[in-house]
Backbone as ProteinMPNN parsed JSONL, in Angstrom:
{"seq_chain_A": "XXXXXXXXXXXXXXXXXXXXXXXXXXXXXXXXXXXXXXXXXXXXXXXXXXXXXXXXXXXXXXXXXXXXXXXXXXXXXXXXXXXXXXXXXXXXXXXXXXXXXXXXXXXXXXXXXXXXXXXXXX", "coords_chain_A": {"N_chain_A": [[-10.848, 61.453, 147.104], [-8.385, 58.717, 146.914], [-6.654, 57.715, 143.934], [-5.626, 54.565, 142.655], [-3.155, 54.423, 140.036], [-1.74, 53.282, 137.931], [1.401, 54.036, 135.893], [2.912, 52.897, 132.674], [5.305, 53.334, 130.33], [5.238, 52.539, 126.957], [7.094, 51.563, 124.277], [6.517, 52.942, 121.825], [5.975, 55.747, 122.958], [4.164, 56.494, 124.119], [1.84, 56.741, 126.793], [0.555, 54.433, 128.805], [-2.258, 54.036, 131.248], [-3.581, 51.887, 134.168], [-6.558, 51.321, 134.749], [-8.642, 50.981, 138.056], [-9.716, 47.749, 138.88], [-12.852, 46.423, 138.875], [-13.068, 44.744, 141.537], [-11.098, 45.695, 142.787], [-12.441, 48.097, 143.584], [-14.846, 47.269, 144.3], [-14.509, 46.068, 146.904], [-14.145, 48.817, 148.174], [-16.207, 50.18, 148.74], [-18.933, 49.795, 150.663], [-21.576, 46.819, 150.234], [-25.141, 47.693, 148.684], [-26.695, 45.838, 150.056], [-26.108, 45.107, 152.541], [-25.891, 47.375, 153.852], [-28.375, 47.78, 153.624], [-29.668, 45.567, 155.309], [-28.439, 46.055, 157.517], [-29.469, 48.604, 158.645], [-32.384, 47.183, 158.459], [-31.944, 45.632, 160.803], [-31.089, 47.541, 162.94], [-33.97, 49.125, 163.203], [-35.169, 47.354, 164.093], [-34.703, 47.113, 166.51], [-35.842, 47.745, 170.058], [-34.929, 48.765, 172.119], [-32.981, 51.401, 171.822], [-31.008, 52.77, 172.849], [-29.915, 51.198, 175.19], [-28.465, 49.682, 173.348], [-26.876, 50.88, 172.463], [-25.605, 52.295, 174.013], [-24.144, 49.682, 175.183], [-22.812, 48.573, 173.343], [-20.67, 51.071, 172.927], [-19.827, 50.578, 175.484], [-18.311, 48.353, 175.408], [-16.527, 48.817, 173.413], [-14.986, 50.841, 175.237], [-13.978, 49.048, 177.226], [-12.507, 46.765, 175.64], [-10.678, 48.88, 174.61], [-9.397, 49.011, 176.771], [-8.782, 46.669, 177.796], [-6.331, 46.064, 176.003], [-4.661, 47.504, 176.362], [-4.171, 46.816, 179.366], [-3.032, 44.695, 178.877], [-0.513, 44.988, 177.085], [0.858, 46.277, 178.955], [0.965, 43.918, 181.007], [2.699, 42.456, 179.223], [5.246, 43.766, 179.084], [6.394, 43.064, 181.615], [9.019, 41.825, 183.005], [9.911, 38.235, 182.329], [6.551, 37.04, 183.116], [5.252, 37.277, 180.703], [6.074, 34.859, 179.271], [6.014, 32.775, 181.638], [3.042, 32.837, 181.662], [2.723, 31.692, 178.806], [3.719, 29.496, 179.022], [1.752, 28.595, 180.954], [-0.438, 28.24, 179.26], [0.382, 26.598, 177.134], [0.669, 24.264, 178.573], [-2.078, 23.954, 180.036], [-3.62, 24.029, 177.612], [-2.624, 21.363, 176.342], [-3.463, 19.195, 178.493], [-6.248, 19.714, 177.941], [-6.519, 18.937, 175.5], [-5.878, 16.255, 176.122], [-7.402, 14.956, 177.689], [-10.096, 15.705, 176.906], [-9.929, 15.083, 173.677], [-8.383, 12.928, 172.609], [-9.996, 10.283, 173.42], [-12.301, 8.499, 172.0], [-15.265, 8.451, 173.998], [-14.434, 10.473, 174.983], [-14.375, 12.182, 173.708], [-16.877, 12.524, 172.597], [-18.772, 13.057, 174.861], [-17.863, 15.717, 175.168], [-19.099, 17.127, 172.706], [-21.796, 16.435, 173.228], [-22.238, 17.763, 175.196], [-21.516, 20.504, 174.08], [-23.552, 20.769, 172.269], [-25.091, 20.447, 174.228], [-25.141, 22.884, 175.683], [-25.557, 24.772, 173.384], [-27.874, 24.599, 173.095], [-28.905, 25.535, 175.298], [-27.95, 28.116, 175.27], [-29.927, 29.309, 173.08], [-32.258, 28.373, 173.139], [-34.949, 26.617, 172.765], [-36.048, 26.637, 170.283]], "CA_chain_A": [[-10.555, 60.036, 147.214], [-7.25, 58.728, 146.034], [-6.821, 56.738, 143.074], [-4.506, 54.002, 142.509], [-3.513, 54.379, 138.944], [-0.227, 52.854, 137.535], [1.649, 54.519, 134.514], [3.848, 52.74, 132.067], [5.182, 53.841, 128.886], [5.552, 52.084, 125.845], [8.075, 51.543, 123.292], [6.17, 53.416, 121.183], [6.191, 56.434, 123.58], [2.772, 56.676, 124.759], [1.648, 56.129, 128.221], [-0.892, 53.702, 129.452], [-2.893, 54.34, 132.428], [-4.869, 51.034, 134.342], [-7.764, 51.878, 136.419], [-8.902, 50.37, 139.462], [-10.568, 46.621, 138.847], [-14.056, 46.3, 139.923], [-13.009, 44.275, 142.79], [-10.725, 46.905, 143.862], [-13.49, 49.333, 143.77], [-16.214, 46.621, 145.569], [-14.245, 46.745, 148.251], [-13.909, 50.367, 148.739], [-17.808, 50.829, 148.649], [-20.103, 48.675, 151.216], [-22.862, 46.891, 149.595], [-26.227, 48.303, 149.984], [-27.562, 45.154, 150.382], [-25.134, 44.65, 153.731], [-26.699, 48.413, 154.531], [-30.005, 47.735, 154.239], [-29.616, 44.644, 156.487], [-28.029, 46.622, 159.091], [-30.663, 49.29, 158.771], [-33.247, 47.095, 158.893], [-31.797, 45.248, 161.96], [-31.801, 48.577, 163.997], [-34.708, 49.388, 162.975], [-36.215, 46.504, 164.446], [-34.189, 47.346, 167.948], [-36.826, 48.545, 170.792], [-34.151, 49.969, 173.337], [-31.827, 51.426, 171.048], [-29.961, 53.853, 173.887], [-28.994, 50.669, 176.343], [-27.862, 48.719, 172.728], [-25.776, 51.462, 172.014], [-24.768, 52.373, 175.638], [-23.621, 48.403, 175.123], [-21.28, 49.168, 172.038], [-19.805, 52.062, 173.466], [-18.864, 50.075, 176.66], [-17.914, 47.167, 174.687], [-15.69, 49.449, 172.858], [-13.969, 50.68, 175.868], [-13.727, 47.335, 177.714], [-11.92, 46.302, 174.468], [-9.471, 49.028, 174.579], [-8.71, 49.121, 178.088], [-8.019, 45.474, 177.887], [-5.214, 46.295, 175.217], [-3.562, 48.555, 177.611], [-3.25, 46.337, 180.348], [-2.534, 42.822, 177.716], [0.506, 45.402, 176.667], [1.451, 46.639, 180.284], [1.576, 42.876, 181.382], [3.266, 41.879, 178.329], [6.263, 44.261, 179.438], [6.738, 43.179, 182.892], [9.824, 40.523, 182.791], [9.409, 36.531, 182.905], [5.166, 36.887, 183.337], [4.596, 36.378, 179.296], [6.421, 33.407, 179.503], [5.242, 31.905, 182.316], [1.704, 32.744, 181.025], [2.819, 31.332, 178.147], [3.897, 27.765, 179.245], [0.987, 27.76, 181.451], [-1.081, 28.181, 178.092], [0.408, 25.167, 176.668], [0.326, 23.283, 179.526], [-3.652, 23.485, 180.056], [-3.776, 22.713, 175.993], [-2.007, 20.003, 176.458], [-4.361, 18.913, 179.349], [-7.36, 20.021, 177.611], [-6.686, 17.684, 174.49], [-5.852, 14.329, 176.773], [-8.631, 14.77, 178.911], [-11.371, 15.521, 175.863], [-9.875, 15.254, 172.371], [-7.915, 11.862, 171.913], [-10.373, 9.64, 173.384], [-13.805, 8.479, 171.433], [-15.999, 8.439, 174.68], [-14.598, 11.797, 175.686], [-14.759, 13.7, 172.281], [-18.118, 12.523, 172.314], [-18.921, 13.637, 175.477], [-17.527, 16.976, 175.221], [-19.638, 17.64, 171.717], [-22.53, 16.723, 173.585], [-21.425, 19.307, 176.116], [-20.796, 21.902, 173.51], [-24.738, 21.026, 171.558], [-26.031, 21.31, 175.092], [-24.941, 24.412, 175.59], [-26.13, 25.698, 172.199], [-28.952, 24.55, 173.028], [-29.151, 26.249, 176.585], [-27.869, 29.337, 174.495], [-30.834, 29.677, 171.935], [-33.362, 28.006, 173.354], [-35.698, 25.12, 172.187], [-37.052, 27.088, 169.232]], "C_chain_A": [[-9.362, 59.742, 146.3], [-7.459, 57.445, 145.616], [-5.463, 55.554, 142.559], [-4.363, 54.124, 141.157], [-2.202, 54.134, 138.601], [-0.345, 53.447, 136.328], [2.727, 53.653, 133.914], [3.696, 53.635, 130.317], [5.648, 52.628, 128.214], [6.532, 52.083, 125.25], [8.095, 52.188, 122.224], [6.419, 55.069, 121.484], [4.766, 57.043, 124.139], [2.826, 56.341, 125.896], [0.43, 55.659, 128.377], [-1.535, 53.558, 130.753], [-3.777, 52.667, 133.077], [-5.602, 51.492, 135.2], [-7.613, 50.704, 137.222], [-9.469, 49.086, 138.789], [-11.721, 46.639, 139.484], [-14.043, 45.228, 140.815], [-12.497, 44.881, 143.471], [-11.796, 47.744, 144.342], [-14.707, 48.815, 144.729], [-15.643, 46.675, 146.657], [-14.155, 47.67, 149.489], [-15.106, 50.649, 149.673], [-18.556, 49.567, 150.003], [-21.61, 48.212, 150.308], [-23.766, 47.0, 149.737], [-27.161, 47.074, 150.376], [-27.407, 45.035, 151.911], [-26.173, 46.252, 154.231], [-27.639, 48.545, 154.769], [-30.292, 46.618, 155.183], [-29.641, 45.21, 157.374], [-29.313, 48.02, 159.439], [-32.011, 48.693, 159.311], [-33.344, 46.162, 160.684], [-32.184, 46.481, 163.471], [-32.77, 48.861, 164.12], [-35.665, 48.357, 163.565], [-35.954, 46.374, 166.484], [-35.325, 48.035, 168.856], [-36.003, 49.114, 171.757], [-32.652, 50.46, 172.593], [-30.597, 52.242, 172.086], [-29.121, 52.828, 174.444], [-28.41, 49.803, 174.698], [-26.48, 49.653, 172.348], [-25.021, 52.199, 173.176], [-23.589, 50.674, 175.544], [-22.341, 48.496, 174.373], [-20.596, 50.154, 172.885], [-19.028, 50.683, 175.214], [-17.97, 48.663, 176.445], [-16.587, 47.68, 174.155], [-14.597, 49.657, 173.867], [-13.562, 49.665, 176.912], [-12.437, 46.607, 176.64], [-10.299, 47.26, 174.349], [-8.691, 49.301, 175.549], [-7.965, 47.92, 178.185], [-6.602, 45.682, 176.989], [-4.051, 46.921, 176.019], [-2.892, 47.423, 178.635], [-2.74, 44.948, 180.025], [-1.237, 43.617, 177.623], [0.687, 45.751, 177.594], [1.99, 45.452, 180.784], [2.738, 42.311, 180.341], [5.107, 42.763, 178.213], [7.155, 44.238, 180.62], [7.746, 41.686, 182.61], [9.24, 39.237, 183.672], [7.835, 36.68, 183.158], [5.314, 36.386, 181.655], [5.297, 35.259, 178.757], [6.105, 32.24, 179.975], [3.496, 31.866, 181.64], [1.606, 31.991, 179.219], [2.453, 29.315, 178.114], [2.278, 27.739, 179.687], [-0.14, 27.316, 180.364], [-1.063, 26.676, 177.311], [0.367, 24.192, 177.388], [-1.352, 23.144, 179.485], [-3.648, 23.293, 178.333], [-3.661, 21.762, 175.87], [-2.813, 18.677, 177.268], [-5.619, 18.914, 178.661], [-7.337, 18.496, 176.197], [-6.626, 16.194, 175.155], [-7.142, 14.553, 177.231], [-9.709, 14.635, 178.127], [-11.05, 15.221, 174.623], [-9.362, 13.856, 171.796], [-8.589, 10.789, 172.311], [-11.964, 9.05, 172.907], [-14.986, 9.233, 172.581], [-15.94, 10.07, 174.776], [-14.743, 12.783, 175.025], [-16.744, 13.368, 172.171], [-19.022, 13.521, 173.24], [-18.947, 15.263, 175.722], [-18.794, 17.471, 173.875], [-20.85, 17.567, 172.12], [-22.822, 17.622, 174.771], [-21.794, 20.843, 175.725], [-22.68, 21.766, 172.679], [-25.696, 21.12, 173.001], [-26.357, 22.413, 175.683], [-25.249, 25.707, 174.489], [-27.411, 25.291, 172.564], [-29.884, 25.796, 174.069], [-29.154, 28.165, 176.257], [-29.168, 29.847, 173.709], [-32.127, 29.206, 171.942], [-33.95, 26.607, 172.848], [-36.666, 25.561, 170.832], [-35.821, 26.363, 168.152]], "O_chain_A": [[-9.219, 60.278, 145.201], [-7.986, 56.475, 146.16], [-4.405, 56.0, 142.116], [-5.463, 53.961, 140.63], [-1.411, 54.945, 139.082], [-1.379, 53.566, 135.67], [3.684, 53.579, 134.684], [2.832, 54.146, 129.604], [6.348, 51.789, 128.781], [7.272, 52.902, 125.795], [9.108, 52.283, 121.531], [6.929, 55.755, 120.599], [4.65, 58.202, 124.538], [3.767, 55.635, 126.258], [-0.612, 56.275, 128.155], [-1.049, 52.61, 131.37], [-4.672, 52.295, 132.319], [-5.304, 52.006, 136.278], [-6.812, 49.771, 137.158], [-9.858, 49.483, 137.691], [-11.701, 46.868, 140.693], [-15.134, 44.668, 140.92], [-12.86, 44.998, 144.641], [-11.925, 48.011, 145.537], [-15.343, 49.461, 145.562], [-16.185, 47.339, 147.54], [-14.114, 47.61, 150.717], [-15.134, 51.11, 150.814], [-18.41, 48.366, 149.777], [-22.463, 48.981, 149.863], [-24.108, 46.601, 150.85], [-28.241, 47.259, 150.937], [-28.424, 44.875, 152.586], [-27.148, 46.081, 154.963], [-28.1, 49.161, 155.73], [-31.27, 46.794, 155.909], [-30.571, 45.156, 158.18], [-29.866, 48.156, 160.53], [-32.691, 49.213, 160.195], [-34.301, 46.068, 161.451], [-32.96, 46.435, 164.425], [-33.013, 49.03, 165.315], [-36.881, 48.54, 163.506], [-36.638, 45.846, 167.362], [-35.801, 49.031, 168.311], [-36.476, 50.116, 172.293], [-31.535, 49.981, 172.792], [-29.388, 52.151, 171.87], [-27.902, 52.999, 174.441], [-27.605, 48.97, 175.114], [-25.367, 49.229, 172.037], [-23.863, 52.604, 173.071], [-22.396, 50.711, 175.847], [-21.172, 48.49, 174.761], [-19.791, 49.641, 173.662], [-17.917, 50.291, 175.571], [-17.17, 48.132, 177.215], [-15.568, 47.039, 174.412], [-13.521, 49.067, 173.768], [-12.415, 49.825, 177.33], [-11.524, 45.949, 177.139], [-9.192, 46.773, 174.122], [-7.544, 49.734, 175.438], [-6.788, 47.901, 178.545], [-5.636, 45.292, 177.644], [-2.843, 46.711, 176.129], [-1.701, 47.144, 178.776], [-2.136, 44.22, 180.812], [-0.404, 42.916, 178.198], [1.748, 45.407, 177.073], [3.185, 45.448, 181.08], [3.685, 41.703, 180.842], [5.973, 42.393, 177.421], [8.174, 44.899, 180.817], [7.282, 40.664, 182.104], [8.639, 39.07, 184.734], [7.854, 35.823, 184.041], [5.476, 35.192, 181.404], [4.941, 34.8, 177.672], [5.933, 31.152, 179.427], [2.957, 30.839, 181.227], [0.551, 31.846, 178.601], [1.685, 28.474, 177.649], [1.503, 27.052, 179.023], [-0.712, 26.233, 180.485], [-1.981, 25.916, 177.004], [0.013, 23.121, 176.894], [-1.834, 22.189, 178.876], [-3.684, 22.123, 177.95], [-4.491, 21.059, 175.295], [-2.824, 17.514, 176.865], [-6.204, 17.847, 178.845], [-7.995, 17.458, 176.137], [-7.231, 15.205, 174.742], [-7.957, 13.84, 176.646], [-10.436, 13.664, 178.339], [-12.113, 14.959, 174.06], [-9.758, 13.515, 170.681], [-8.097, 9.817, 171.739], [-12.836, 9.305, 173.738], [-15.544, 10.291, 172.287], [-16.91, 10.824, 174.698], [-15.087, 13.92, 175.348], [-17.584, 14.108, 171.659], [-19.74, 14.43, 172.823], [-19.824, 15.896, 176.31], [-19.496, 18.387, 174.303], [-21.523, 18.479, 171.641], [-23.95, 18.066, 174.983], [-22.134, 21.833, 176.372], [-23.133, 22.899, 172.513], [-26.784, 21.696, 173.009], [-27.436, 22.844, 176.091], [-25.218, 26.932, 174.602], [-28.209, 26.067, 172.037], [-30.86, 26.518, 173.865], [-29.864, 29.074, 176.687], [-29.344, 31.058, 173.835], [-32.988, 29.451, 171.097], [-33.233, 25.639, 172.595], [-37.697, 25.001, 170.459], [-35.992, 26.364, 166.933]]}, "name": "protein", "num_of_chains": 1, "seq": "XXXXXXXXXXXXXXXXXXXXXXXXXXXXXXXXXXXXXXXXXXXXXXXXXXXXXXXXXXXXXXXXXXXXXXXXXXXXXXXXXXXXXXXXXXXXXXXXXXXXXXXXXXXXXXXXXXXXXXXXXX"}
């Protein structure tokens, strides 16, 4: 493991070494509290094959999309147009729900009925 370790010298002619800060070093390390979480989360998993069949396809879903986000993103005039049209529906999206009382209201009860629909009634 490599160590960051700065040297100066002195005026005197000595050299002074600083170590790492123990925030540098918490970083490095995961804490085991964060590990025993995640331990005990799996651990509480009953189909662990299709959760981790899931990750894995999650994974490459994730980097296939990269491929073809950077394939389109090379083809002339498309990330432009996909651009504008971007700000155009923003633009749309805020008049329609964001600058008027009724309709920001509306929309937030929208967005808590849908958490709700998400997570249930517990």
């Amino acid at each position: 493991m490599a160590r960051n370790v700065v040297s100066m010298a002195t005026s005197t002619g000595e050299v002074v070494t600083a170590e790492p800060t123990t925030a540098e070093t918490a970083t490095t390390e995961l804490p085991s509290e964060l590990v025993q979480k995640i331990q005990e989360a799996w651990d509480k998993v009953d189909d662990k094959y299709a959760v981790s069949s899931l990750g894995v396809a999650a994974f490459i879903l994730l980097w296939s999309s990269t491929g073809v986000i950077s394939a389109i993103d090379r083809l002339p005039l498309i990330p432009g147009v996909l651009e504008l049209v971007g700000i155009g529906y923003t633009g749309w999206f805020a008049y329609k729900n964001l600058i008027f009382k009724p309709d920001r209201e509306a929309l937030i009860a929208k967005i808590k009925d849908l958490y709700q629909d998400i997570l249930g009634s517990s």
